Coordinates of C-alpha atoms in Angstrom, one line a residue:
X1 CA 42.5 -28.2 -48.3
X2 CA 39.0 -26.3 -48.9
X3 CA 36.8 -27.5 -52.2
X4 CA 33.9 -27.0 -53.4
X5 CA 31.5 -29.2 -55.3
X6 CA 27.9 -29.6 -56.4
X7 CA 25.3 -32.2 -55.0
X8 CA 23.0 -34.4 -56.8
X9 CA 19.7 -32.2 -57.6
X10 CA 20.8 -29.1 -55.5
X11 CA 21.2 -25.6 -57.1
X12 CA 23.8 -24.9 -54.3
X13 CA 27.8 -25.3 -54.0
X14 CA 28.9 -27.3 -50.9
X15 CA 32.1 -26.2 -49.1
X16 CA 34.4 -28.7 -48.0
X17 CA 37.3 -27.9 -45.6
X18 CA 39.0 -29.1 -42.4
X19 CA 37.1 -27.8 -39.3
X20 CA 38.4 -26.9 -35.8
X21 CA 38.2 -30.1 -34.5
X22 CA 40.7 -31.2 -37.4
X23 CA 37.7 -33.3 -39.1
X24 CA 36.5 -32.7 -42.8
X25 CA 33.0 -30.5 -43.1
X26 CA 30.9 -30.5 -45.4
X27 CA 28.2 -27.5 -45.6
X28 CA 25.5 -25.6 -48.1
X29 CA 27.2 -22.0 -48.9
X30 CA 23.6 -21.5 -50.3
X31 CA 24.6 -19.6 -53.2
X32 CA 24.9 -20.9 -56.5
X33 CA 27.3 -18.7 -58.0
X34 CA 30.9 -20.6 -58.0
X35 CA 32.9 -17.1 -57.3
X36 CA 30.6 -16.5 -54.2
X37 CA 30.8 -20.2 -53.1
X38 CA 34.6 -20.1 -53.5
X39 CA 34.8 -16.9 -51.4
X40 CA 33.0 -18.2 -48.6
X41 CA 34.6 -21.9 -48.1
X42 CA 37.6 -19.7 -48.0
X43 CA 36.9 -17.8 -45.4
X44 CA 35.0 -20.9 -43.4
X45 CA 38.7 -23.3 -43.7
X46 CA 40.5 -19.7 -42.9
X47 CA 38.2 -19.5 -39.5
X48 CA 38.7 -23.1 -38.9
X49 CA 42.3 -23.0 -39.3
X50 CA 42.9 -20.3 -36.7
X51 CA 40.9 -22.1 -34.3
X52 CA 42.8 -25.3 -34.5
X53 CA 45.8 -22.9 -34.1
X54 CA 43.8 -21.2 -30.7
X55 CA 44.0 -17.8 -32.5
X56 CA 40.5 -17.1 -33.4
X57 CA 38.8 -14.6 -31.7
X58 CA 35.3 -13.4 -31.1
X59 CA 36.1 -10.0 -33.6
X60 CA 37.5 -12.5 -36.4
X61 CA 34.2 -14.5 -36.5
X62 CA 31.7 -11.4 -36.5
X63 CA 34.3 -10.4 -39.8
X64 CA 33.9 -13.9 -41.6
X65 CA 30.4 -13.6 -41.0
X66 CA 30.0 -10.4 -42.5
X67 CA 32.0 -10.6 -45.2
X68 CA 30.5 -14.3 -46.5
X69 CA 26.7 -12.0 -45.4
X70 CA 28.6 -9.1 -47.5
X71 CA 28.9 -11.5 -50.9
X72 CA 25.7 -12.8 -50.7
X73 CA 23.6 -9.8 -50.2
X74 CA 25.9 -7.1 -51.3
X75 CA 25.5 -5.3 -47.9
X76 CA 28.4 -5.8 -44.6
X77 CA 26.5 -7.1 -41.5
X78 CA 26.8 -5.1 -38.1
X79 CA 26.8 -6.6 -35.2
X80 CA 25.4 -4.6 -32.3
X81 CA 26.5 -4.2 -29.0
X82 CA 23.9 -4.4 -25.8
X83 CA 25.5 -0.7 -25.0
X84 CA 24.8 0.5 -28.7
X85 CA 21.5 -0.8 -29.0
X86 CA 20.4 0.2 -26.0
X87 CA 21.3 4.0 -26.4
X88 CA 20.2 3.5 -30.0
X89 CA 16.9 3.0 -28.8
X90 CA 17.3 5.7 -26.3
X91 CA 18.1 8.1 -29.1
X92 CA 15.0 7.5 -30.9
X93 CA 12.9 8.1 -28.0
X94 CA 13.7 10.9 -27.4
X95 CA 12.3 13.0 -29.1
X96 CA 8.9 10.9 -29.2
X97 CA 8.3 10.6 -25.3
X98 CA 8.1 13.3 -22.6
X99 CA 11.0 14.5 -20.6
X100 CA 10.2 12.7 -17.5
X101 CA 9.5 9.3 -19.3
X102 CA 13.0 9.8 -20.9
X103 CA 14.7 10.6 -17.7
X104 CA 13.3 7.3 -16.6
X105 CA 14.1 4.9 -19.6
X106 CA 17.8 6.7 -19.7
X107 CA 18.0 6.1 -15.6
X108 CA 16.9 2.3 -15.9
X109 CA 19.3 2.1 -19.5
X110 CA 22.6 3.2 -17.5
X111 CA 22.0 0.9 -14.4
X112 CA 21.3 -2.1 -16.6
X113 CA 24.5 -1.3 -18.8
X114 CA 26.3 -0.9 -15.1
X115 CA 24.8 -4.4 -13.8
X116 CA 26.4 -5.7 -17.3
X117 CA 29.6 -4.3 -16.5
X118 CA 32.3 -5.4 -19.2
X119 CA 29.7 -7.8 -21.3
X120 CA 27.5 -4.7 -22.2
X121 CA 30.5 -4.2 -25.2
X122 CA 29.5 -7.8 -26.4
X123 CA 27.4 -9.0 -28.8
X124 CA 23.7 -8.4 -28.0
X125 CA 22.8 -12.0 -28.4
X126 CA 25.1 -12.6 -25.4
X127 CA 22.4 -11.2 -22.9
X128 CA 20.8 -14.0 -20.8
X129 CA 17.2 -14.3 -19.1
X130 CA 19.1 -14.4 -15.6
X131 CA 20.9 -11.4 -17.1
X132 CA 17.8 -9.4 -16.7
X133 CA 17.0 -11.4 -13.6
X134 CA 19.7 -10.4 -11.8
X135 CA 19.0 -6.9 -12.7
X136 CA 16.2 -7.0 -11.5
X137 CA 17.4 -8.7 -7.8
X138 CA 19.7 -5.9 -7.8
X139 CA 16.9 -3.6 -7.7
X140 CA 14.9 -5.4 -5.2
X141 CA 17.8 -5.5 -3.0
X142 CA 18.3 -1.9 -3.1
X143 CA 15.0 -1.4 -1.4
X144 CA 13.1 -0.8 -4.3
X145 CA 9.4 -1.5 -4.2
X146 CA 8.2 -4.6 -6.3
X147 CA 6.1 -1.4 -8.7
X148 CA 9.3 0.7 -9.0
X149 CA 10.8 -3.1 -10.1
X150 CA 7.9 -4.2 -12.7
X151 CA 8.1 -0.5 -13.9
X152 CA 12.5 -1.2 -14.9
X153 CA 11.5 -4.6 -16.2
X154 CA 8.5 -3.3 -18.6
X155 CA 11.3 -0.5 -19.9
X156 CA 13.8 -3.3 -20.8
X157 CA 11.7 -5.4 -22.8
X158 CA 10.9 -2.3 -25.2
X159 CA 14.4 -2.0 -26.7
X160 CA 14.7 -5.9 -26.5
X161 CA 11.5 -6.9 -28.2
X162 CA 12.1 -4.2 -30.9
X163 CA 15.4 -5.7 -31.6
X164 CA 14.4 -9.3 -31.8
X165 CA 11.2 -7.9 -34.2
X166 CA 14.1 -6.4 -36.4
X167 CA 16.0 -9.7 -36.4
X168 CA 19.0 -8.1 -34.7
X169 CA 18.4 -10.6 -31.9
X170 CA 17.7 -14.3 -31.8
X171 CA 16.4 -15.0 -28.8
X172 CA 14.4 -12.2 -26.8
X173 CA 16.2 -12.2 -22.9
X174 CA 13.1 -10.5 -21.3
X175 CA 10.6 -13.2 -22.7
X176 CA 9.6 -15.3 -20.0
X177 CA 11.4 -13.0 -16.7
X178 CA 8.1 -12.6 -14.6
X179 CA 6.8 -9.3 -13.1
X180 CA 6.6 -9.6 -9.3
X181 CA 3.4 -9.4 -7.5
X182 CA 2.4 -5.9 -5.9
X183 CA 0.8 -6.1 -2.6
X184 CA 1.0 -2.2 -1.8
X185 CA -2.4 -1.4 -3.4
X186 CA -4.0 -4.0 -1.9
X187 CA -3.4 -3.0 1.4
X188 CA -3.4 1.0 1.2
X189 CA -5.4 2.4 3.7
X190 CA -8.4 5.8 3.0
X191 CA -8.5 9.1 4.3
X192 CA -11.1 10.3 7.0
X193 CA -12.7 13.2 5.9
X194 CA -11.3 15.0 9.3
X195 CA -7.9 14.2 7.6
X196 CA -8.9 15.4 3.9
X197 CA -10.4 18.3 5.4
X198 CA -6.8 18.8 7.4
X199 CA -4.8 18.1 4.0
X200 CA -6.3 20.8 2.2
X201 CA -6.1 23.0 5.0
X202 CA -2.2 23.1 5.4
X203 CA -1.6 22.5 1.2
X204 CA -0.5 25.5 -0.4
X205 CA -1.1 26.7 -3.6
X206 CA -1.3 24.5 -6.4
X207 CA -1.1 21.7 -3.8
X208 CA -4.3 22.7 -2.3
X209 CA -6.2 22.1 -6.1
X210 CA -3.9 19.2 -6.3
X211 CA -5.4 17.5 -3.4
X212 CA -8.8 18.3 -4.5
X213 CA -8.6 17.6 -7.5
X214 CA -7.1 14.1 -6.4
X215 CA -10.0 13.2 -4.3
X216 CA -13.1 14.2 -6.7
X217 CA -11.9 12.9 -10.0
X218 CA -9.9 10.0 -8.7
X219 CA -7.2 10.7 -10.6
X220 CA -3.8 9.0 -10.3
X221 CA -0.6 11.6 -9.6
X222 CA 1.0 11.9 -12.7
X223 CA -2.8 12.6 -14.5
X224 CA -3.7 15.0 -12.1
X225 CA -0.1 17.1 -12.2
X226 CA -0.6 17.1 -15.5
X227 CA -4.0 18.3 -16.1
X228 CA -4.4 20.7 -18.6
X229 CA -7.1 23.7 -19.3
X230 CA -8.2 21.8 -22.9
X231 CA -9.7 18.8 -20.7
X232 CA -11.9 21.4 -18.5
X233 CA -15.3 22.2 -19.5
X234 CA -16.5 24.5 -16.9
X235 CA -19.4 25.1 -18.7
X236 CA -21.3 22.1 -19.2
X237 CA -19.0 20.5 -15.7
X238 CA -17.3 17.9 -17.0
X239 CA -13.7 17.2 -17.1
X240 CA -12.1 14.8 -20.3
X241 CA -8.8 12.9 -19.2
X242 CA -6.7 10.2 -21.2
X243 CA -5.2 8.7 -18.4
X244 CA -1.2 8.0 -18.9
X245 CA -1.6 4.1 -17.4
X246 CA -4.0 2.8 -19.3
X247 CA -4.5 5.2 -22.2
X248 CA -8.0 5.6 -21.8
X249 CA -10.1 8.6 -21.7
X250 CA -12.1 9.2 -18.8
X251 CA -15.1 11.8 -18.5
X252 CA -15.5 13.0 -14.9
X253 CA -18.3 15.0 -13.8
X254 CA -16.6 18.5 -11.9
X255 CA -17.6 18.0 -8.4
X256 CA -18.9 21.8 -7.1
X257 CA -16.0 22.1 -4.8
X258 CA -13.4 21.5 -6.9
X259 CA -15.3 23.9 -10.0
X260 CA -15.1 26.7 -7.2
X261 CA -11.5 26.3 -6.6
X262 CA -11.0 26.2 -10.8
X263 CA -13.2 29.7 -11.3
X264 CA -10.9 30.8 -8.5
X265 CA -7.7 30.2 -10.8
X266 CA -6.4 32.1 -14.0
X267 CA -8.2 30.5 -16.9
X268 CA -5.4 29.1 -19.6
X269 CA -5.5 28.3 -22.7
X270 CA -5.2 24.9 -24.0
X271 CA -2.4 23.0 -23.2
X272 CA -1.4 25.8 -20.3
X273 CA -1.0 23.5 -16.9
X274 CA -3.9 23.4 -13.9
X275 CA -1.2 23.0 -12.0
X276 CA 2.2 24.9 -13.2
X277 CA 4.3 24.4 -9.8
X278 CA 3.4 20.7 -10.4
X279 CA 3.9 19.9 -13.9
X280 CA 7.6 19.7 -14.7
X281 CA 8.3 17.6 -11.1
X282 CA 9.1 13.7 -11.4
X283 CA 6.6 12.0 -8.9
X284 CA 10.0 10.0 -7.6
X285 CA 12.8 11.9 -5.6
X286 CA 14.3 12.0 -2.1
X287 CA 13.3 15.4 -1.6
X288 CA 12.0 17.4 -4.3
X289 CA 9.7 14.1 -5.9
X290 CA 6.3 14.9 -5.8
X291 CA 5.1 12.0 -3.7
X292 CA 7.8 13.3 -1.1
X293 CA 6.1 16.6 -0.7
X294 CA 2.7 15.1 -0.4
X295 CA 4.6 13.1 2.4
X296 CA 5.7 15.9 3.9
X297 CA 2.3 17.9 3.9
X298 CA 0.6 15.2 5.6
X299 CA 3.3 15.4 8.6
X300 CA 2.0 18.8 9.0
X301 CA -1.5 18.0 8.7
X302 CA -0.3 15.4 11.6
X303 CA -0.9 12.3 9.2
X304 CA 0.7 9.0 9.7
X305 CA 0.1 5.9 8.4
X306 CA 1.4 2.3 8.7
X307 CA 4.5 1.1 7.3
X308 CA 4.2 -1.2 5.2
X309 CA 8.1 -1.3 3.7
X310 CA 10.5 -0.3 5.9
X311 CA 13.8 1.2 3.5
X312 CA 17.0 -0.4 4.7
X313 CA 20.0 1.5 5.7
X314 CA 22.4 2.9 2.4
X315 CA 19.5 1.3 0.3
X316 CA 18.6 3.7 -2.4
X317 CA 14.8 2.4 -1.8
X318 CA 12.0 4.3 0.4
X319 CA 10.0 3.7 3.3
X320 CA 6.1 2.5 2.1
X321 CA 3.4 3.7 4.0
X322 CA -0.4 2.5 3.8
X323 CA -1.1 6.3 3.3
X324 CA 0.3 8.3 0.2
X325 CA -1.5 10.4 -2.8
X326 CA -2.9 7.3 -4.3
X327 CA -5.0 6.8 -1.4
X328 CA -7.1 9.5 -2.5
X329 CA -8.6 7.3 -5.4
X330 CA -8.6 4.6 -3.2
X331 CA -10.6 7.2 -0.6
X332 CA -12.9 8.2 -3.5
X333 CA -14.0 4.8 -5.0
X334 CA -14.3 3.8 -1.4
X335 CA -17.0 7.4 -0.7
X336 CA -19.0 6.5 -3.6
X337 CA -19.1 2.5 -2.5
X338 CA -20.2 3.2 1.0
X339 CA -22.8 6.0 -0.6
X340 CA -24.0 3.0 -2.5
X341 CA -23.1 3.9 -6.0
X342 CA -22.8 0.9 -8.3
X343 CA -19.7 -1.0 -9.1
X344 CA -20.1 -0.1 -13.4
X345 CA -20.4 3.3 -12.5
X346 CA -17.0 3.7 -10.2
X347 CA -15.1 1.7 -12.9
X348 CA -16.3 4.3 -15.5
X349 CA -15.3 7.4 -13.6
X350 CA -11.6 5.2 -12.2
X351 CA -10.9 5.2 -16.3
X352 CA -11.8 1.0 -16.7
X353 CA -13.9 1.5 -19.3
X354 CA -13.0 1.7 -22.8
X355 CA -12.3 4.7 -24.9
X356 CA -15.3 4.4 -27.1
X357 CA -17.6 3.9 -24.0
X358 CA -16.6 6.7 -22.7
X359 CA -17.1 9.0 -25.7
X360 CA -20.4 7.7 -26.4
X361 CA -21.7 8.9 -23.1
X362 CA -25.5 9.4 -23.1
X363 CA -27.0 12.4 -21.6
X364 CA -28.5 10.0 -19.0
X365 CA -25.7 8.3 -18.6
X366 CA -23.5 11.5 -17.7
X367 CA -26.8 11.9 -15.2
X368 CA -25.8 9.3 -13.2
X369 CA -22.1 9.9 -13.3
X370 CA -22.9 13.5 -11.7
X371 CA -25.3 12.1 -9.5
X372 CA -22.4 9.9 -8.0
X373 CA -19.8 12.2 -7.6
X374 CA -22.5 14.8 -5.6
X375 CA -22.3 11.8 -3.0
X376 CA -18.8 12.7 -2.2
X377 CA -18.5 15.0 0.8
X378 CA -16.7 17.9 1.7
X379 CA -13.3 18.1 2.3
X380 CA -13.1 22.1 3.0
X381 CA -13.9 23.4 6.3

């Protein structure tokens, strides 16, 4: 029989009632009207009687709980489901994040649900560490590269860290899942300048700029695809980026090679692409991904280089090689190292510096950034 009484000094009813394992409980209802307490010692010795009878189910528990959170606040709690959180979060991203970034956090969203299976529909608290873990296997399995992996795992914890900040989730799953250690940069080989020189020569079009552009800024793929007119200032030869990695804006001195492809372009206005065959293509892909065709313009230009991850059969990974577009920044911090141009000064033209630095540019300073980049050689015959 449930009861309710008052302790000694305490402002609160106490709920007594038979619990599942048939024994009498005693707990705080933390309220101290008596309807309220009534209501909810109720609904505990209802709860506890179906269990004792093996009838009480995971949907009748999230109802007690919301109807005893329901008298005491006034308001019914939800409980969310991994699935509806996640596309929750999806939904408001949407419209705050580019296209391509969306395409990504929806592509890693569906294949974590997948890897869920079933226990996606349950509770959001029921996702487990080895949950994401396991995930995260999957993808390594699969042949993806240890970046492609980091880059699914830093997507998950964004919905999860927002929903444990909101209190819809006790314990944060991603918290403590480790990103995997990259080797690929570290042993990514340069470009001659016979093969530059080669590159350029069988690019087309906006490729040809691309490549160019690549090699005398330093700029990563995705930054230099997605260069826009605003950032060039053929005038005083400088070029402004915020790169998307790091988020910090970079001031590059225009290297005369690549100014004379630009005044060889049609000038746009503002936001109007560099590079408009380029801009709207994800850098992933079998085919059509950007870093595909760059693969498939060094073939022609009779480029190979080593294999440093072989992609197994039916894997839905990609072969690695030591040679790939990022290898023209590694190429360009290597020029200006072997010219002799000091380490501070190929950090601020890479985009290590910070933001402020690099708006507070002194007119000597900007001196020596130009004089670095006039080190770089050719790369058109």
């Amino acid at each position: 029989m449930a009861s309710i009484h008052r302790r000694f000094k305490s402002p609160y009813w106490v709920a007594a009632f038979t619990g599942v394992d048939g024994r009498r409980r005693q707990r705080s209802t933390k309220t101290r009207e008596r309807s309220k307490a009534l209501k909810i010692t109720l609904d505990w010795a209802k709860a506890a009687k179906a269990g004792r009878a093996g009838r009480l189910t995971e949907a009748q528990c999230k109802r007690v709980v919301s109807e005893i959170h329901e008298e005491a606040t006034g308001e019914p709690l939800h409980f969310d489901t991994t699935r509806e959180w996640l596309n929750e979060w999806l939904t408001s991203k949407k419209s705050r994040t580019s296209p391509r970034t969306f395409l990504k956090y929806s592509q890693y969203v569906a294949e974590f649900l997948a890897h869920l299976g079933e226990r996606a529909n349950a509770t959001l608290d029921a996702v487990r560490k080895k949950d994401v873990e396991s995930f995260l296997d999957l993808l390594l399995t699969a042949g993806h590269s240890p970046t492609t992996v980091n880059g699914a795992l830093k997507i998950l914890r964004m919905p999860f860290r927002n929903a444990h900040q909101l209190g819809r989730l006790s314990i944060n799953p991603t918290v403590g899942v480790q990103l995997l250690k990259d080797h690929a940069d570290i042993e990514r080989d340069t470009f001659t300048v016979e093969q530059l020189r080669a590159l350029v020569e069988v690019a087309e079009s906006n490729w040809k700029g691309a490549i160019i552009a690549g090699f005398f800024t330093g700029l990563r793929l995705g930054d230099v695809t997605q260069l826009k007119w605003e950032s060039v200032d053929l005038e005083a030869g400088l070029l402004r980026v915020k790169t998307t990695k790091t988020g910090q804006v970079v001031t590059i001195p225009i290297h005369a090679e690549f100014a004379k492809w630009l005044r060889k372009q049609t000038r746009g206005i503002g936001k109007a692409p560099l590079f408009p065959e380029l801009i709207d293509k994800s850098s992933g892909g079998e085919r059509s991904g950007l870093s595909m065709t760059f693969n498939r313009i060094m073939e022609r230009a009779g480029i190979k280089g080593r294999i440093l991850r072989r992609r197994k059969k039916g894997s839905a990974g990609r072969t690695t090689s030591s040679l790939g577009f990022h290898s023209l920044r590694h190429s360009f911090n290597s020029a200006l190292a072997n010219s002799g141009v000091a380490q501070e000064v190929r950090q601020r033209l890479t985009g290590h510096s910070d933001e402020r630095q690099n708006r507070r540019h002194t007119h000597h300073e900007i001196k020596v950034l130009r004089s670095a980049i006039a080190v770089l050689p050719s790369v058109t015959r």
